[in-house]
Amino acid sequence: MPKLLGDLNPGQSGFVRGVGGEAGIRHRLLEMGLTRGTLVSVVRVAPLGDPVELQLRGYRLSVRKSEAATVHIEAT
Amino acid sequence: MSVRPADVSAVSATVHRIAIAGNPNSGKTSLFNQLTGLRYIVANYPGVTVEKREGRLLGSGIILVDLPGIYSLSARSPDEAISRDVLLGLLNGESRPDAVLVVIDASNLERNLYLATQLIEFGMRVVVACNLMDEVEARGERIDCELLSRELGVPVIPTVARSGRGLDELRRALMGGSIVPHSRHSLELPLEIDRCVEKIASDLTSSGATTCCVSRSAALLWMTDYLSGDATGRAASRRLVAQVPPALAEEMARTAEELNEAESDIAAAIIEARYRHVSQIVSRVRVQRSGGDALPRKASIRDRVDSVVTHRIYGFGVFVVVMGLLFLSIFSWAEPLMGMIESVQALCVSAVRVWVPDGLLQSLLADGIINGVGSVVVFFPQICILFLFLSILEDSGYMARAAFLMDRLMSRVGLHGRSFIPLLSSYACAIPGIMATRTIENRRDRLTTILIAPLMSCSARLPVYLILIAAVYGDRLWLKTGVMLGLYLLGTVTALLMAVVFKKTLLRGPRPTFIMELPPYRLPQARVIVRTMWDRSKQFLTGAGTTIVAACIVIWALGYFPRMDVADLSQEVVAQLAELDGAPLGVDERDHILAGAQLRQSWLGRLGHLIEPTIEPLGYDWRIGIGILSSFLAREVFVGTMGITFSIGATDDASDMLRDKLAAATRADGRPLFTPRVATGLMVFYVLACQCVSTLAVTRRETGSWKWPALMFGYMTVLAYSAALAINQLGAAVGWA
């Protein structure tokens, strides 16, 4: 079932189906590797509740929840 | 089109300048240090504070240029734009590098190859250093560099920068003539997009601005930049096609936009196509050891550290300890060194007083030049220690965690998590704080942080607070503590409010984003850290230092001229001195009365009188005016100036005598000058006013223009004046003494 990356809890993962949001930020997220079909998992959420730490393509990326909410994923 | 054609005929042409490009955290700078043997020079690119480091490749005449880390050629921040512009030869006054050394993090191959393939397709001579191979091996993986070299069509050298592995091979590859320009286009795009790219590429070619072998790459880059929609992207896309006739550029834009509407998002499709291409390469060259899907050993150590460092409770514990150490180091560890510098300064002054006869030259040397140089050098230990700390935090990977931890708080006022450390450092001194903003990538965030940093109550305000609180609040400890706390809070709250104001007005931009890599922890290398610390501290001495020394000499001159004979001084002073003649007073007391009298009739004193009408509504008289004027050099000067103006001997910060003098000072009509209302207003003035030439000089240096320090000075002066005015007028209205 399609979901948003922002809805995942730490430990959960899914495949990217597409990135929405504003073009500039969308392209940045894509260039960082969040392209369709990429497996991405949520490692942890920062102590104050934002941002989140993601694992993808063998490295760790941190984005705010508002950015994570633009990434559509297919939960595994 | 300003991108120069790849010169295929000149394969063996000599290579003079090689740029080093790569992702942040790929070990690029480490490799640069090794290749140059740490013998390089640091400068800034004109107009921006992006470090420009150039050094000679050991054993050759080739110049290496280390560029700021970038993730792709579509630069979204001005700092990244510098890297891209240097690589593509778009920067004014700089020719395109003859070759590019692309450093890739082998343990993070996919994302790193994204940039590498972009650069290769541009038809540049490229050598790839496949760095951090040890981390890959520790994971139980292997990368077939020969195969990767064939796939990419350029030399690929496996390296480990910190141990020196592969460096000789890399050096040979860079010096040898084997670097050939190459522009293989393996990027498979959807048909419609491909047609559009070809159309734009042929437009570029036909305009004569480029040759066929790079026009396709230029077209791809131009399209992604143009369609990204934000201002930086559009500006970058315009620079790329600067030499194309406007009519043609318009047509290209039309072509791209039409297709973008029909095909939803072509820029995204291009990015995805490149990642597909890169993933295919990676799947071929990366060999996992049999049974190698076991969890990477290194990552698990990292996870254990991270589970503490970014823990809800322990994480903040670690953070508080690190920040505490940082704070302590600037506040107190630098103290002995600063004390030493001050003693040396005092020694020089007394030497000058002994060896140089009384008069202009003595005063210029002692009070102007030595004082000016001293006020620069005295910050040097603080700055060195801060940069040492910051380099360790940055290189080890903790800085990214600190930003991760604090981002939520900082985002409330529209800032980035990385703004926290500079602001905290500014409690000690705004100068290192402003210099620490270099880790903030986004220019608007960085400027906002710089602009509000001087509002954090720095240590130089402390003596002013102490003497004024002591003068009017007497011995009531709770009240004194409360006032002090209030002053610090006022500065902090104003800083945060001003951040909101700047982010909503002048520095308004697209919704702030936080897309930041959390790099693995790595042990920083001592040599590199010390070198970085030295480079940055030296920039402070040479960059801001000259301005500060010049300003000190100007203020000295204003306070020295015009000089009068003792006999020409006012009757009152002459009488006062005559009275003292018989009294058993030291020479010092006499000198101070004379100095006070001279200061009063100097240009500075006259300026004090001149501005009296403007500060009258604040409840100040001309004597406080002199204090305010002279403390534009540095706030702590206020205490010394008050000492001279009120003609007393000792000018120690906590001097009881000065405190009593201030408390007893009266106006012409006999009313006390420093009432609680006036003193509080004055302290608030000192919280908010930008009275620090050094801060302004550093801001000029870090922003590359006088516009920002002017704005800083302007808005803070307005804030300070209005707040002091409000306190005095409203206070008087409600009958506050």
PDB file of C-alpha atoms in Angstrom, chain B residues 359-481:
ATOM      1  CA  GLY B 359      54.443  63.712  22.661  1.00  0.00           C
ATOM      2  CA  LEU B 360      52.723  62.763  19.480  1.00  0.00           C
ATOM      3  CA  LEU B 361      55.020  59.902  18.461  1.00  0.00           C
ATOM      4  CA  GLN B 362      54.898  58.297  21.880  1.00  0.00           C
ATOM      5  CA  SER B 363      51.139  58.493  22.031  1.00  0.00           C
ATOM      6  CA  LEU B 364      50.709  57.221  18.461  1.00  0.00           C
ATOM      7  CA  LEU B 365      52.960  54.240  19.152  1.00  0.00           C
ATOM      8  CA  ALA B 366      51.694  53.458  22.622  1.00  0.00           C
ATOM      9  CA  ASP B 367      48.000  54.293  22.448  1.00  0.00           C
ATOM     10  CA  GLY B 368      47.290  53.996  18.747  1.00  0.00           C
ATOM     11  CA  ILE B 369      49.390  51.323  17.114  1.00  0.00           C
ATOM     12  CA  ILE B 370      50.237  48.967  19.970  1.00  0.00           C
ATOM     13  CA  ASN B 371      46.692  49.248  21.243  1.00  0.00           C
ATOM     14  CA  GLY B 372      45.331  48.579  17.757  1.00  0.00           C
ATOM     15  CA  VAL B 373      47.542  45.595  17.052  1.00  0.00           C
ATOM     16  CA  GLY B 374      46.905  44.342  20.577  1.00  0.00           C
ATOM     17  CA  SER B 375      43.157  44.430  20.146  1.00  0.00           C
ATOM     18  CA  VAL B 376      43.508  42.145  17.126  1.00  0.00           C
ATOM     19  CA  VAL B 377      46.082  39.778  18.570  1.00  0.00           C
ATOM     20  CA  VAL B 378      44.229  39.430  21.849  1.00  0.00           C
ATOM     21  CA  PHE B 379      41.447  37.567  20.030  1.00  0.00           C
ATOM     22  CA  PHE B 380      43.890  35.220  18.366  1.00  0.00           C
ATOM     23  CA  PRO B 381      44.015  32.527  21.095  1.00  0.00           C
ATOM     24  CA  GLN B 382      40.208  32.444  21.292  1.00  0.00           C
ATOM     25  CA  ILE B 383      39.934  32.086  17.554  1.00  0.00           C
ATOM     26  CA  CYS B 384      42.624  29.416  17.342  1.00  0.00           C
ATOM     27  CA  ILE B 385      41.021  27.352  20.094  1.00  0.00           C
ATOM     28  CA  LEU B 386      37.564  27.712  18.617  1.00  0.00           C
ATOM     29  CA  PHE B 387      38.735  26.643  15.186  1.00  0.00           C
ATOM     30  CA  LEU B 388      40.659  23.746  16.636  1.00  0.00           C
ATOM     31  CA  PHE B 389      37.458  22.604  18.297  1.00  0.00           C
ATOM     32  CA  LEU B 390      35.316  23.199  15.263  1.00  0.00           C
ATOM     33  CA  SER B 391      37.715  21.318  12.969  1.00  0.00           C
ATOM     34  CA  ILE B 392      37.658  18.318  15.296  1.00  0.00           C
ATOM     35  CA  LEU B 393      33.859  18.411  15.515  1.00  0.00           C
ATOM     36  CA  GLU B 394      33.520  18.798  11.771  1.00  0.00           C
ATOM     37  CA  ASP B 395      36.073  16.154  10.752  1.00  0.00           C
ATOM     38  CA  SER B 396      34.891  13.554  13.233  1.00  0.00           C
ATOM     39  CA  GLY B 397      31.307  13.834  12.019  1.00  0.00           C
ATOM     40  CA  TYR B 398      29.881  15.174  15.285  1.00  0.00           C
ATOM     41  CA  MET B 399      28.939  18.553  13.817  1.00  0.00           C
ATOM     42  CA  ALA B 400      26.318  16.907  11.609  1.00  0.00           C
ATOM     43  CA  ARG B 401      24.882  15.162  14.711  1.00  0.00           C
ATOM     44  CA  ALA B 402      24.758  18.438  16.618  1.00  0.00           C
ATOM     45  CA  ALA B 403      22.829  19.973  13.733  1.00  0.00           C
ATOM     46  CA  PHE B 404      20.546  16.901  13.658  1.00  0.00           C
ATOM     47  CA  LEU B 405      19.902  17.329  17.382  1.00  0.00           C
ATOM     48  CA  MET B 406      19.282  21.076  17.376  1.00  0.00           C
ATOM     49  CA  ASP B 407      17.484  21.536  14.089  1.00  0.00           C
ATOM     50  CA  ARG B 408      13.998  21.381  15.582  1.00  0.00           C
ATOM     51  CA  LEU B 409      14.798  24.241  17.957  1.00  0.00           C
ATOM     52  CA  MET B 410      16.484  26.360  15.323  1.00  0.00           C
ATOM     53  CA  SER B 411      13.775  25.729  12.727  1.00  0.00           C
ATOM     54  CA  ARG B 412      11.311  27.528  14.994  1.00  0.00           C
ATOM     55  CA  VAL B 413      12.985  30.795  14.000  1.00  0.00           C
ATOM     56  CA  GLY B 414      13.541  29.686  10.431  1.00  0.00           C
ATOM     57  CA  LEU B 415      17.164  28.677  10.854  1.00  0.00           C
ATOM     58  CA  HIS B 416      19.129  25.503  10.254  1.00  0.00           C
ATOM     59  CA  GLY B 417      20.473  23.192  12.958  1.00  0.00           C
ATOM     60  CA  ARG B 418      23.957  24.310  11.997  1.00  0.00           C
ATOM     61  CA  SER B 419      23.262  27.838  13.226  1.00  0.00           C
ATOM     62  CA  PHE B 420      23.292  26.732  16.831  1.00  0.00           C
ATOM     63  CA  ILE B 421      27.035  26.428  17.406  1.00  0.00           C
ATOM     64  CA  PRO B 422      27.942  29.827  15.911  1.00  0.00           C
ATOM     65  CA  LEU B 423      25.293  31.484  18.061  1.00  0.00           C
ATOM     66  CA  LEU B 424      26.491  29.732  21.173  1.00  0.00           C
ATOM     67  CA  SER B 425      30.105  30.699  20.437  1.00  0.00           C
ATOM     68  CA  SER B 426      28.955  34.278  20.148  1.00  0.00           C
ATOM     69  CA  TYR B 427      28.225  34.363  23.878  1.00  0.00           C
ATOM     70  CA  ALA B 428      31.981  34.302  24.293  1.00  0.00           C
ATOM     71  CA  CYS B 429      32.728  36.572  21.361  1.00  0.00           C
ATOM     72  CA  ALA B 430      30.872  37.309  18.139  1.00  0.00           C
ATOM     73  CA  ILE B 431      34.051  37.169  16.047  1.00  0.00           C
ATOM     74  CA  PRO B 432      34.729  33.431  16.304  1.00  0.00           C
ATOM     75  CA  GLY B 433      30.957  32.932  16.217  1.00  0.00           C
ATOM     76  CA  ILE B 434      30.645  34.680  12.885  1.00  0.00           C
ATOM     77  CA  MET B 435      33.614  32.779  11.526  1.00  0.00           C
ATOM     78  CA  ALA B 436      31.987  29.531  12.660  1.00  0.00           C
ATOM     79  CA  THR B 437      29.012  30.162  10.361  1.00  0.00           C
ATOM     80  CA  ARG B 438      31.096  28.769   7.522  1.00  0.00           C
ATOM     81  CA  THR B 439      29.617  25.356   8.108  1.00  0.00           C
ATOM     82  CA  ILE B 440      26.182  26.668   7.108  1.00  0.00           C
ATOM     83  CA  GLU B 441      25.742  25.873   3.445  1.00  0.00           C
ATOM     84  CA  ASN B 442      22.709  27.973   2.680  1.00  0.00           C
ATOM     85  CA  ARG B 443      23.669  31.595   2.136  1.00  0.00           C
ATOM     86  CA  ARG B 444      20.468  33.081   3.510  1.00  0.00           C
ATOM     87  CA  ASP B 445      20.705  31.002   6.682  1.00  0.00           C
ATOM     88  CA  ARG B 446      24.334  31.939   7.014  1.00  0.00           C
ATOM     89  CA  LEU B 447      23.731  35.669   6.582  1.00  0.00           C
ATOM     90  CA  THR B 448      20.859  35.609   9.064  1.00  0.00           C
ATOM     91  CA  THR B 449      23.061  33.855  11.596  1.00  0.00           C
ATOM     92  CA  ILE B 450      25.875  36.362  11.050  1.00  0.00           C
ATOM     93  CA  LEU B 451      23.509  39.310  11.396  1.00  0.00           C
ATOM     94  CA  ILE B 452      22.074  38.167  14.726  1.00  0.00           C
ATOM     95  CA  ALA B 453      25.298  36.792  16.247  1.00  0.00           C
ATOM     96  CA  PRO B 454      26.438  40.140  17.788  1.00  0.00           C
ATOM     97  CA  LEU B 455      23.188  40.296  19.781  1.00  0.00           C
ATOM     98  CA  MET B 456      24.269  37.355  21.894  1.00  0.00           C
ATOM     99  CA  SER B 457      25.825  39.034  24.934  1.00  0.00           C
ATOM    100  CA  CYS B 458      29.557  38.588  24.432  1.00  0.00           C
ATOM    101  CA  SER B 459      32.194  38.601  27.134  1.00  0.00           C
ATOM    102  CA  ALA B 460      33.265  42.157  26.258  1.00  0.00           C
ATOM    103  CA  ARG B 461      29.931  43.465  27.526  1.00  0.00           C
ATOM    104  CA  LEU B 462      30.465  41.886  30.901  1.00  0.00           C
ATOM    105  CA  PRO B 463      32.751  44.612  32.341  1.00  0.00           C
ATOM    106  CA  VAL B 464      30.254  47.267  31.259  1.00  0.00           C
ATOM    107  CA  TYR B 465      27.360  45.410  32.879  1.00  0.00           C
ATOM    108  CA  LEU B 466      29.401  44.793  36.015  1.00  0.00           C
ATOM    109  CA  ILE B 467      30.445  48.399  36.581  1.00  0.00           C
ATOM    110  CA  LEU B 468      27.014  49.870  35.846  1.00  0.00           C
ATOM    111  CA  ILE B 469      25.145  47.320  37.934  1.00  0.00           C
ATOM    112  CA  ALA B 470      27.580  47.909  40.776  1.00  0.00           C
ATOM    113  CA  ALA B 471      27.175  51.672  40.478  1.00  0.00           C
ATOM    114  CA  VAL B 472      23.382  51.765  40.722  1.00  0.00           C
ATOM    115  CA  TYR B 473      22.136  48.511  42.185  1.00  0.00           C
ATOM    116  CA  GLY B 474      24.438  48.540  45.170  1.00  0.00           C
ATOM    117  CA  ASP B 475      24.656  45.388  47.225  1.00  0.00           C
ATOM    118  CA  ARG B 476      21.286  43.795  46.575  1.00  0.00           C
ATOM    119  CA  LEU B 477      22.537  40.478  45.247  1.00  0.00           C
ATOM    120  CA  TRP B 478      19.198  39.133  43.993  1.00  0.00           C
ATOM    121  CA  LEU B 479      18.520  42.304  42.073  1.00  0.00           C
ATOM    122  CA  LYS B 480      22.015  42.351  40.564  1.00  0.00           C
ATOM    123  CA  THR B 481      21.708  38.721  39.484  1.00  0.00           C
TER     124      THR B 481
END
